Coordinates of C-alpha atoms and ligand atoms in Angstrom, one line a residue:
M97 CA 128.8 122.7 114.2
S98 CA 129.1 126.2 115.4
D99 CA 128.5 128.0 112.0
G100 CA 125.6 125.7 111.2
A101 CA 127.2 124.5 108.0
S102 CA 126.1 120.9 108.0
V103 CA 124.7 120.1 104.6
M104 CA 126.4 120.3 101.2
H105 CA 124.6 120.2 97.9
L106 CA 126.6 119.2 94.9
D107 CA 125.3 119.8 91.4
M108 CA 127.2 118.9 88.3
D109 CA 127.3 121.7 85.8
A110 CA 125.6 121.2 82.4
F111 CA 126.0 117.5 83.2
F112 CA 124.9 115.7 80.0
A113 CA 126.5 118.3 77.7
S114 CA 129.8 118.2 79.7
V115 CA 130.0 114.4 79.5
E116 CA 129.5 114.6 75.7
Q117 CA 132.3 117.2 75.4
R118 CA 134.5 115.2 77.7
V119 CA 134.2 112.0 75.6
N120 CA 134.4 113.8 72.3
P121 CA 137.1 116.5 72.4
A122 CA 135.9 117.8 69.0
L123 CA 132.8 119.2 70.8
R124 CA 134.8 121.1 73.5
G125 CA 134.4 124.8 73.4
L126 CA 131.4 124.6 71.1
P127 CA 127.7 125.3 71.6
I128 CA 126.1 121.9 71.9
A129 CA 122.6 120.7 72.9
V130 CA 121.8 117.2 74.2
T131 CA 118.4 116.0 73.1
G132 CA 116.4 112.8 73.4
A133 CA 116.6 110.2 70.7
A134 CA 113.2 110.9 69.2
K135 CA 112.7 113.1 66.2
R136 CA 110.6 115.9 67.6
T137 CA 112.3 116.6 70.8
V138 CA 113.6 119.3 73.1
V139 CA 116.9 120.4 74.6
T140 CA 117.6 118.5 77.7
T141 CA 120.9 120.2 78.6
S142 CA 123.1 122.6 76.6
S143 CA 126.7 123.5 77.0
Y144 CA 127.6 126.8 78.6
E145 CA 128.8 128.0 75.2
A146 CA 125.2 127.4 73.9
R147 CA 123.6 129.0 77.0
A148 CA 125.7 132.1 76.4
L149 CA 124.1 132.3 73.0
G150 CA 120.5 132.0 74.4
V151 CA 119.8 128.3 74.2
R152 CA 117.7 127.1 77.1
T153 CA 116.6 123.7 78.5
G154 CA 113.1 122.9 77.1
M155 CA 113.4 124.6 73.8
N156 CA 112.6 122.5 70.8
R157 CA 115.2 122.0 68.1
F158 CA 113.8 124.7 65.8
E159 CA 113.7 127.4 68.5
A160 CA 117.2 126.4 69.7
K161 CA 118.6 126.5 66.2
K162 CA 117.0 129.8 65.5
Q163 CA 118.5 131.2 68.7
C164 CA 121.9 129.8 67.9
P165 CA 122.5 128.7 64.2
S166 CA 125.9 127.1 65.0
L167 CA 124.3 124.8 67.6
I168 CA 125.3 121.2 67.4
F169 CA 122.7 118.6 68.4
V170 CA 123.9 115.5 70.2
S171 CA 121.6 112.5 71.0
G172 CA 121.5 111.7 74.6
N173 CA 123.0 108.4 75.9
N174 CA 121.6 107.5 79.3
A175 CA 123.9 104.5 79.8
K176 CA 126.9 106.8 79.5
Y177 CA 125.5 109.4 81.9
M178 CA 124.6 106.8 84.5
D179 CA 128.1 105.3 84.3
V180 CA 129.7 108.7 85.0
S181 CA 127.1 109.5 87.6
T182 CA 128.0 106.3 89.5
R183 CA 131.6 107.2 89.5
I184 CA 130.9 110.7 90.9
M185 CA 128.6 109.3 93.6
E186 CA 131.4 106.8 94.6
I187 CA 133.8 109.7 94.9
I188 CA 131.4 111.6 97.1
K189 CA 130.8 108.5 99.3
G190 CA 134.5 108.4 99.8
F191 CA 134.1 111.7 101.8
S192 CA 130.9 110.9 103.7
P193 CA 128.7 107.8 104.0
L194 CA 125.7 110.1 104.5
V195 CA 125.0 110.9 100.9
E196 CA 121.5 111.3 99.4
V197 CA 121.7 110.8 95.7
Y198 CA 119.0 113.2 94.7
S199 CA 119.2 112.9 90.9
I200 CA 121.6 111.6 88.2
D201 CA 123.8 114.7 88.8
E202 CA 122.9 116.0 92.2
A203 CA 123.6 114.8 95.7
F204 CA 123.1 116.1 99.3
I205 CA 125.9 115.3 101.7
D206 CA 125.7 115.4 105.5
I207 CA 129.0 117.0 106.4
S208 CA 128.3 117.6 110.1
G209 CA 130.8 114.9 111.2
L210 CA 133.6 115.6 108.7
R211 CA 135.2 118.7 110.1
G212 CA 138.1 116.9 111.9
L213 CA 138.8 114.8 108.9
F214 CA 138.9 117.2 106.0
G215 CA 139.0 120.7 107.5
S216 CA 136.4 123.4 107.2
P217 CA 133.2 123.0 105.2
L218 CA 134.8 125.1 102.4
D219 CA 137.9 122.9 102.5
I220 CA 135.7 119.9 102.1
G221 CA 133.9 121.5 99.2
R222 CA 137.2 122.4 97.5
A223 CA 138.6 118.9 98.0
L224 CA 135.5 117.3 96.6
K225 CA 135.4 119.5 93.5
K226 CA 139.1 118.8 92.9
R227 CA 138.7 115.0 93.1
I228 CA 135.7 115.0 90.8
K229 CA 137.6 117.2 88.3
E230 CA 140.6 115.0 88.4
E231 CA 138.8 111.7 88.0
T232 CA 136.1 112.7 85.5
G233 CA 137.2 116.0 84.0
L234 CA 133.9 117.5 84.9
I235 CA 133.1 120.6 87.0
C236 CA 130.3 121.0 89.5
S237 CA 128.9 123.6 91.9
V238 CA 128.7 123.1 95.6
G239 CA 126.5 124.9 98.1
I240 CA 127.0 124.7 101.9
A241 CA 124.4 125.6 104.4
P242 CA 122.6 124.6 107.7
N243 CA 120.0 122.5 105.8
K244 CA 119.1 120.9 102.4
L245 CA 116.9 123.8 101.3
M246 CA 119.5 126.4 101.8
A247 CA 122.3 124.2 100.5
K248 CA 120.3 123.7 97.3
L249 CA 120.0 127.4 97.0
A250 CA 123.7 128.0 97.7
S251 CA 124.9 125.6 95.0
A252 CA 123.0 127.6 92.4
M253 CA 124.4 131.0 93.5
D254 CA 127.7 130.9 91.6
K255 CA 127.3 128.4 88.7
P256 CA 129.3 127.1 86.9
D257 CA 132.2 125.8 89.0
G258 CA 130.8 127.5 92.1
L259 CA 131.5 127.1 95.8
S260 CA 129.1 129.0 98.0
I261 CA 128.3 129.0 101.7
L262 CA 125.1 130.4 103.3
R263 CA 125.7 131.0 107.0
P264 CA 122.8 131.3 109.4
C265 CA 123.5 134.9 110.0
D266 CA 123.3 135.7 106.2
I267 CA 120.1 133.7 105.4
K268 CA 117.5 136.3 106.4
A269 CA 119.1 139.1 104.3
H270 CA 119.6 136.7 101.4
L271 CA 116.0 135.6 101.3
Q272 CA 114.4 139.0 102.1
D273 CA 113.7 140.0 98.5
M274 CA 114.1 136.6 96.7
P275 CA 111.0 135.5 94.8
V276 CA 109.3 132.5 96.5
G277 CA 109.6 130.4 93.3
T278 CA 113.4 130.4 93.6
L279 CA 113.1 128.0 96.5
W280 CA 113.4 124.3 95.8
G281 CA 109.9 122.8 96.1
I282 CA 107.9 125.9 95.4
G283 CA 106.7 125.5 91.9
P284 CA 104.5 127.7 89.6
N285 CA 101.3 126.5 91.2
I286 CA 102.1 127.4 94.8
T287 CA 103.9 130.6 93.5
S288 CA 100.7 131.9 91.9
R289 CA 98.5 130.9 94.8
L290 CA 100.9 132.8 97.2
G291 CA 100.9 135.7 94.7
L292 CA 97.1 135.9 95.0
M293 CA 97.6 136.3 98.8
G294 CA 100.0 139.1 98.1
I295 CA 103.1 137.0 99.0
K296 CA 105.8 137.4 96.4
T297 CA 109.1 137.2 98.3
C298 CA 110.6 134.7 100.7
G299 CA 110.7 137.5 103.3
E300 CA 107.0 138.0 103.0
L301 CA 106.4 134.3 103.1
G302 CA 108.4 133.9 106.3
R303 CA 106.5 136.7 108.0
A304 CA 103.1 135.5 106.8
N305 CA 100.5 134.6 109.4
A306 CA 100.7 130.8 110.1
G307 CA 96.9 130.5 110.5
I308 CA 96.3 132.1 107.1
L309 CA 98.9 129.9 105.4
R310 CA 97.4 126.8 107.0
K311 CA 93.9 127.9 105.9
N312 CA 95.1 128.2 102.3
F313 CA 97.5 125.3 102.0
G314 CA 96.4 122.9 104.8
I315 CA 99.1 120.9 106.4
I316 CA 101.9 122.2 104.2
G317 CA 101.1 125.8 105.1
E318 CA 103.4 125.9 108.1
R319 CA 106.1 124.2 106.2
L320 CA 105.9 126.9 103.5
G321 CA 106.2 129.7 106.2
A322 CA 109.3 128.0 107.6
M323 CA 110.8 127.7 104.1
G324 CA 110.4 131.4 103.7
R325 CA 112.6 131.8 106.7
G326 CA 115.1 129.3 105.3
E327 CA 114.2 126.7 107.9
Y328 CA 114.0 123.0 106.7
K329 CA 113.9 119.9 108.9
D330 CA 114.3 117.1 106.4
P331 CA 117.6 115.3 107.0
V332 CA 120.0 114.0 104.4
R333 CA 118.6 110.5 103.6
P334 CA 121.2 108.1 102.5
A335 CA 120.2 105.3 100.1
G336 CA 118.1 102.6 101.6
F337 CA 115.9 105.1 103.4
E338 CA 112.5 104.9 101.9
D339 CA 111.8 108.3 100.3
R340 CA 108.3 108.9 101.5
V341 CA 106.2 106.2 102.9
K342 CA 102.7 106.6 101.5
S343 CA 101.1 103.6 103.2
I344 CA 101.9 100.6 105.4
G345 CA 99.8 97.6 104.7
H346 CA 99.4 93.9 104.6
S347 CA 97.1 91.6 102.8
M348 CA 96.4 87.9 102.9
T349 CA 95.1 85.5 100.4
L350 CA 93.0 83.2 102.6
P351 CA 93.6 79.5 102.7
E352 CA 90.0 79.1 101.9
D353 CA 87.2 81.5 101.1
V354 CA 85.7 82.9 104.3
W355 CA 82.1 84.0 105.0
E356 CA 81.9 84.1 108.7
R357 CA 82.2 87.6 110.2
E358 CA 83.9 86.3 113.3
K359 CA 86.6 84.6 111.3
I360 CA 87.0 87.7 109.1
K361 CA 87.6 89.7 112.3
M362 CA 90.3 87.3 113.3
Y363 CA 92.1 88.1 110.1
L364 CA 91.5 91.8 110.6
L365 CA 93.2 91.6 114.1
K366 CA 96.1 89.7 112.8
L367 CA 96.6 92.1 109.9
S368 CA 96.2 95.2 112.1
E369 CA 98.8 93.8 114.4
M370 CA 101.2 93.3 111.5
V371 CA 100.7 96.7 110.1
C372 CA 101.0 98.5 113.4
A373 CA 104.1 96.6 114.5
R374 CA 105.8 97.7 111.3
A375 CA 104.6 101.3 111.7
R376 CA 105.9 101.4 115.3
R377 CA 109.2 99.9 114.2
H378 CA 109.7 102.9 111.9
G379 CA 108.2 105.5 114.2
L380 CA 105.3 106.1 111.8
Q381 CA 101.6 106.6 112.3
G382 CA 98.6 106.7 109.9
R383 CA 95.5 108.8 109.9
T384 CA 93.3 106.7 107.6
V385 CA 92.5 103.0 107.8
C386 CA 92.0 101.3 104.5
L387 CA 90.2 97.9 104.2
T388 CA 90.6 95.9 101.1
L389 CA 88.4 92.9 100.3
R390 CA 88.4 90.5 97.3
Y391 CA 85.7 88.0 96.3
P392 CA 86.6 84.7 94.7
D393 CA 85.8 86.2 91.2
F394 CA 88.6 88.6 91.9
F395 CA 86.3 91.6 92.3
T396 CA 88.2 93.8 94.7
F397 CA 87.0 96.8 96.6
T398 CA 88.3 99.2 99.2
R399 CA 86.7 101.2 102.1
Q400 CA 88.5 103.9 104.0
R401 CA 87.9 105.4 107.4
R402 CA 89.6 108.5 108.7
L403 CA 90.6 108.4 112.3
S404 CA 90.3 111.2 114.8
R405 CA 94.0 111.2 115.1
A406 CA 97.0 109.4 113.6
T407 CA 97.8 106.0 115.2
N408 CA 100.0 103.0 115.2
D409 CA 98.1 101.2 117.9
T410 CA 96.9 97.7 117.1
H411 CA 93.6 98.0 118.9
T412 CA 92.7 101.4 117.5
L413 CA 93.3 100.1 114.0
Y414 CA 91.5 96.9 114.6
R415 CA 88.5 98.6 116.0
A416 CA 88.3 101.0 113.0
A417 CA 88.7 98.1 110.5
K418 CA 86.0 96.1 112.4
R419 CA 83.6 99.1 112.3
T420 CA 84.2 99.6 108.6
L421 CA 83.5 95.9 108.0
S422 CA 80.2 96.2 110.0
T423 CA 79.0 98.8 107.5
M424 CA 79.5 96.4 104.5
R425 CA 77.2 93.8 103.1
L426 CA 79.1 91.0 101.5
R427 CA 77.7 89.3 98.5
A428 CA 80.1 86.4 98.5
P429 CA 82.8 84.9 100.7
L430 CA 86.2 86.6 100.8
R431 CA 89.3 85.4 99.1
L432 CA 91.6 88.2 100.2
I433 CA 91.7 90.6 103.1
G434 CA 94.0 93.6 103.4
V435 CA 94.5 96.3 106.0
S436 CA 96.6 99.4 105.6
L437 CA 97.3 102.7 107.2
T438 CA 97.6 105.7 104.9
G439 CA 98.0 109.4 105.6
I440 CA 101.4 108.5 107.1
V441 CA 103.0 111.0 109.5
E442 CA 106.4 110.8 111.1
G443 CA 107.4 111.1 114.7
T444 CA 104.3 112.7 115.9
R445 CA 103.7 110.3 118.7
Q446 CA 101.3 111.7 121.2
L447 CA 101.9 111.0 124.8
P448 CA 99.4 108.6 126.2
L449 CA 96.9 110.5 128.3
F450 CA 95.6 107.6 130.4
T451 CA 97.2 105.0 132.4
E452 CA 95.5 102.3 130.4
D453 CA 97.0 103.7 127.2
K454 CA 100.4 103.9 128.8
Q455 CA 100.2 100.2 129.9
R456 CA 99.1 99.2 126.4
E457 CA 101.9 101.1 124.9
K458 CA 104.4 99.3 127.1
L459 CA 102.8 96.0 126.2
L460 CA 102.9 96.8 122.5
A461 CA 106.6 97.8 122.7
A462 CA 107.4 94.5 124.5
M463 CA 105.5 92.5 121.9
D464 CA 107.3 94.3 119.1
E465 CA 110.7 93.6 120.7
I466 CA 110.0 89.9 121.2
N467 CA 108.5 89.4 117.8
G468 CA 111.4 91.3 116.3
R469 CA 113.8 88.9 118.0
F470 CA 112.0 85.6 117.6
G471 CA 110.2 86.1 114.4
H472 CA 106.7 87.3 113.8
S473 CA 103.9 86.1 115.9
A474 CA 106.0 84.6 118.7
L475 CA 103.7 86.7 120.9
T476 CA 100.3 87.7 119.9
W477 CA 96.9 88.7 121.1
S478 CA 95.2 85.9 123.0
A479 CA 92.3 86.0 120.6
L480 CA 94.6 84.7 117.9
L481 CA 95.8 81.8 119.9
E482 CA 92.7 79.7 119.7
P483 CA 94.0 76.9 117.6
E484 CA 91.5 76.2 114.9
R485 CA 90.6 79.9 114.6
T486 CA 94.1 81.1 114.1
P487 CA 94.7 82.5 110.6
G488 CA 98.1 81.2 109.8
V489 CA 98.6 82.2 106.2
I490 CA 100.7 85.2 105.5
S491 CA 100.8 86.9 102.1
P492 CA 103.8 85.8 100.1
A493 CA 104.6 89.5 99.8
W494 CA 105.1 89.8 103.5
R495 CA 108.6 90.9 104.5
P496 CA 109.9 90.6 108.1
S497 CA 111.3 94.1 108.1
G498 CA 111.3 97.3 106.1
V499 CA 108.5 99.6 105.2
R500 CA 107.0 98.5 102.0
K501 CA 104.7 100.5 99.8
I502 CA 101.8 98.4 98.8
D503 CA 99.1 98.7 96.2
V504 CA 95.8 97.7 97.5
G505 CA 92.6 97.3 95.5
Ligands
MG46 MG1 123.1 119.9 87.3

């Protein structure tokens, strides 16, 4: 899209309070505060009438009442809010299938493909706001921008009932003097650490030396710098997309307790293959290998080994798992073995340097394809094919597809 307006962020205005005023007309136009059900509790959301009189989210009942003596407290009703939220998300999905439901009253929408259908991005925003108002009686604010970070900023620019667009050519000027803490994802902790480095505004953050940011914040340093420039790569993630994969792993309860190292290694290879096949299918790699072992008395322990670089290569994982095992003295046979990759990174596949690596990569891709089509283990490493040594038992938790977060140990 030529003007870069491809993401929309929609945020309901004073959502809980507005729902209450909607279902109970006697509350309309009055300062109300929605609280939790417990006695000692804080304001979750207040109506705009209450906000005008100084009531803020997070105040306790006493503070809020002192600020606004006419304030009416309403106990929150989650079922009611979820019901309305579901209806709103359905309306949004009527416009685009690419909707990331971010919270009960917020969503990101990928609008890059909608121009021909509903007009300009502002037209889409207007139409969406109108539909929601008609069907639920509620108002919302919409922000339109080239990415999620800027769209989230834009939706807050003109609340309530706002419709704002941040074009690429305006972003630099807009961020120049804005405090870093205004950006979504930069909380008080990072704000104060940046402050100690003399970085207070997004403009300063965007111009900060990448090496210094990296030194102070590690891997997120560069990301912070980009955020200061209004750059943000995370796409809109529709439902079903795992939010953030922390680990990819498999474990097996063995058909019988196992002492022999050679047999344990067979299982390690099998598990490594399962883990890496899944990582490759999702374009993910892991930096740390985690080995989990359990004795018959259910004592469970974990050993980790950091790799020199992220991988999803079966043999690399297997070698690391084997090496980890070789450093351990077992006091009993094993009942369960688990292998997982953690420190997951996305799409940072390194090009193989050597011919041998390239060949192995081709082989792995072919194996994945065949296993994907004919079921797991249609094709496997020859070491696994020796009949009586083949570990055949797969954990009941094993799923043929999808990245699953597992708890090990
Ligand atoms: Mg809201």
